[in-house]
């Protein structure tokens, strides 16, 4: 979850993907990769909670709705206890308006369902990161470095260049 930079300073991993089986998140992972976003995958809520309670939690989380030991709500709860704001995007197998509303009401930062495309995913991730930044004055990312940090994590793909 934590990488060492060339200067020896720990860096946060860009995205934590939480899913256990074949899931649309595999497609999301590929889209993120094409956009220059590094990711790490865990398979359940317990593993996600360990990553989120570390000193260097991920920049954002993308989670499946159902996991072997819980649900997306457990991941949102773990993210809320992280040392800094970590937005959570929930990925469903199909578009579901009621689930989407529940996701928003529960404090998650975004919701997506197939079909996925680069621009929509970029918009959701950008909005999630911005909402986390604005919600937490004690964010792991300084105000001054927020946009450069987002661009560094997002590479030069759609996430860094689309408005």
Short mmCIF file of C-alpha atoms in Angstrom, two decimals:
data_model
loop_
_atom_site.label_atom_id
_atom_site.label_comp_id
_atom_site.label_asym_id
_atom_site.label_seq_id
_atom_site.Cartn_x
_atom_site.Cartn_y
_atom_site.Cartn_z
CA UNK A 1 0.00 0.00 0.00
CA UNK A 2 2.91 2.35 0.70
CA UNK A 3 5.64 3.07 -1.82
CA UNK A 4 9.06 4.49 -1.17
CA UNK A 5 9.99 7.43 -3.38
CA UNK A 6 13.50 7.95 -4.66
CA UNK A 7 14.06 10.38 -1.76
CA UNK A 8 13.09 7.63 0.71
CA UNK A 9 9.83 9.36 1.69
CA UNK A 10 6.73 7.19 1.85
CA UNK A 11 4.08 7.97 -0.76
CA UNK A 12 0.41 7.09 -0.64
CA UNK A 13 -0.88 4.59 -3.18
CA UNK A 14 -3.33 6.22 -5.56
CA UNK A 15 -6.33 3.92 -5.48
CA UNK A 16 -7.44 1.03 -3.34
CA UNK A 17 -9.79 -1.34 -5.17
CA UNK A 18 -11.94 -3.58 -2.99
CA UNK A 19 -13.56 -6.58 -4.65
CA UNK A 20 -13.44 -10.33 -4.21
CA UNK A 21 -14.53 -12.06 -7.40
CA UNK A 22 -15.03 -11.24 -11.03
CA UNK A 23 -16.70 -7.89 -10.91
CA UNK A 24 -17.09 -4.77 -13.03
CA UNK A 25 -14.27 -3.36 -10.90
CA UNK A 26 -11.86 -5.32 -13.06
CA UNK A 27 -12.93 -3.09 -15.96
CA UNK A 28 -12.65 0.00 -13.73
CA UNK A 29 -9.14 -1.07 -12.76
CA UNK A 30 -8.18 -1.26 -16.43
CA UNK A 31 -9.68 2.21 -17.11
CA UNK A 32 -7.79 3.69 -14.16
CA UNK A 33 -4.56 2.07 -15.36
CA UNK A 34 -5.01 3.52 -18.86
CA UNK A 35 -5.46 6.93 -17.21
CA UNK A 36 -2.20 6.59 -15.30
CA UNK A 37 -3.67 5.74 -11.88
CA UNK A 38 -1.78 3.19 -9.82
CA UNK A 39 -3.97 0.86 -7.81
CA UNK A 40 -3.75 -1.87 -5.25
CA UNK A 41 -6.42 -4.52 -4.81
CA UNK A 42 -7.73 -6.08 -1.63
CA UNK A 43 -10.47 -8.69 -1.47
CA UNK A 44 -12.49 -7.87 1.65
CA UNK A 45 -13.49 -5.27 4.24
CA UNK A 46 -10.88 -6.39 6.78
CA UNK A 47 -8.03 -5.89 4.31
CA UNK A 48 -9.50 -2.53 3.27
CA UNK A 49 -9.76 -1.44 6.92
CA UNK A 50 -6.07 -2.27 7.50
CA UNK A 51 -5.04 -0.20 4.48
CA UNK A 52 -7.27 2.68 5.52
CA UNK A 53 -6.03 2.80 9.11
CA UNK A 54 -2.37 2.97 8.05
CA UNK A 55 -0.34 6.15 8.35
CA UNK A 56 -0.47 6.45 4.55
CA UNK A 57 -3.98 5.52 3.42
CA UNK A 58 -4.83 5.49 -0.28
CA UNK A 59 -5.86 8.68 -2.06
CA UNK A 60 -9.26 7.15 -2.84
CA UNK A 61 -11.13 3.84 -2.65
CA UNK A 62 -13.26 2.13 -5.26
CA UNK A 63 -15.34 -0.70 -3.82
CA UNK A 64 -17.81 -3.36 -4.90
CA UNK A 65 -21.21 -3.35 -3.23
CA UNK A 66 -20.95 -6.82 -1.66
CA UNK A 67 -17.81 -8.32 -0.15
CA UNK A 68 -17.16 -11.66 1.59
CA UNK A 69 -17.12 -10.06 5.06
CA UNK A 70 -19.42 -7.08 4.61
CA UNK A 71 -20.58 -4.39 2.19
CA UNK A 72 -19.58 -1.07 0.74
CA UNK A 73 -21.02 0.55 3.87
CA UNK A 74 -18.29 -1.11 5.95
CA UNK A 75 -15.67 0.31 3.60
CA UNK A 76 -17.18 3.80 3.89
CA UNK A 77 -17.10 3.44 7.69
CA UNK A 78 -13.42 2.41 7.61
CA UNK A 79 -12.60 5.33 5.33
CA UNK A 80 -14.30 7.72 7.76
CA UNK A 81 -11.85 6.68 10.48
CA UNK A 82 -8.72 7.15 8.35
CA UNK A 83 -6.12 9.70 9.45
CA UNK A 84 -7.28 11.95 6.61
CA UNK A 85 -10.21 12.16 4.23
CA UNK A 86 -10.37 9.19 1.88
CA UNK A 87 -13.24 9.32 -0.62
CA UNK A 88 -15.04 6.10 -1.51
CA UNK A 89 -16.62 5.39 -4.89
CA UNK A 90 -19.09 2.49 -4.99
CA UNK A 91 -19.29 0.33 -8.12
CA UNK A 92 -22.46 -1.64 -8.72
CA UNK A 93 -23.09 -4.45 -11.21
CA UNK A 94 -26.04 -2.52 -12.62
CA UNK A 95 -27.50 0.97 -12.37
CA UNK A 96 -29.81 1.18 -9.36
CA UNK A 97 -31.32 4.55 -8.42
CA UNK A 98 -32.20 3.49 -4.86
CA UNK A 99 -28.70 2.16 -4.22
CA UNK A 100 -27.20 5.30 -5.72
CA UNK A 101 -29.21 7.46 -3.33
CA UNK A 102 -28.25 5.28 -0.35
CA UNK A 103 -24.59 5.56 -1.35
CA UNK A 104 -24.76 9.36 -1.35
CA UNK A 105 -26.73 9.49 1.90
CA UNK A 106 -24.20 7.20 3.62
CA UNK A 107 -21.27 9.48 2.94
CA UNK A 108 -19.68 7.82 -0.05
CA UNK A 109 -18.25 10.24 -2.59
CA UNK A 110 -19.51 8.60 -5.76
CA UNK A 111 -21.42 5.82 -7.46
CA UNK A 112 -20.89 4.25 -10.88
CA UNK A 113 -22.38 1.33 -12.79
CA UNK A 114 -21.74 -0.18 -16.22
CA UNK A 115 -21.30 0.74 -18.95
CA UNK A 116 -18.09 2.53 -17.96
CA UNK A 117 -16.15 5.01 -20.01
CA UNK A 118 -12.97 6.98 -19.40
CA UNK A 119 -14.62 10.39 -19.15
CA UNK A 120 -17.38 9.36 -16.73
CA UNK A 121 -14.96 7.52 -14.47
CA UNK A 122 -12.59 10.51 -14.57
CA UNK A 123 -15.43 12.84 -13.57
CA UNK A 124 -16.50 10.62 -10.66
CA UNK A 125 -12.96 10.21 -9.33
CA UNK A 126 -12.17 13.92 -9.63
CA UNK A 127 -15.40 14.85 -7.85
CA UNK A 128 -14.69 12.30 -5.09
CA UNK A 129 -11.18 13.60 -4.53
CA UNK A 130 -12.36 17.21 -4.49
CA UNK A 131 -15.17 16.48 -2.03
CA UNK A 132 -12.74 14.73 0.33
CA UNK A 133 -10.30 17.60 0.09
CA UNK A 134 -12.96 20.20 0.80
CA UNK A 135 -14.47 18.17 3.65
CA UNK A 136 -11.25 17.86 5.60
CA UNK A 137 -9.14 20.82 6.61
CA UNK A 138 -6.64 18.30 8.00
CA UNK A 139 -6.33 16.45 4.72
CA UNK A 140 -3.17 14.44 4.03
CA UNK A 141 -2.74 16.70 1.01
CA UNK A 142 -1.93 20.37 1.52
CA UNK A 143 -4.07 23.03 -0.11
CA UNK A 144 -1.06 24.20 -2.08
CA UNK A 145 -0.25 20.74 -3.37
CA UNK A 146 -3.73 19.35 -3.94
CA UNK A 147 -3.95 19.86 -7.68
CA UNK A 148 -0.36 18.84 -8.40
CA UNK A 149 -0.85 15.77 -6.20
CA UNK A 150 -4.03 14.85 -8.08
CA UNK A 151 -2.25 15.31 -11.40
CA UNK A 152 0.72 13.25 -10.23
CA UNK A 153 -1.57 10.42 -9.17
CA UNK A 154 -3.74 10.69 -12.24
CA UNK A 155 -0.95 10.89 -14.80
CA UNK A 156 -1.45 12.78 -18.00
CA UNK A 157 -4.62 10.93 -19.00
CA UNK A 158 -8.23 11.98 -18.90
CA UNK A 159 -8.27 12.50 -15.13
CA UNK A 160 -5.64 15.24 -15.31
CA UNK A 161 -6.90 17.03 -18.40
CA UNK A 162 -10.69 16.83 -18.61
CA UNK A 163 -12.67 19.62 -16.95
#
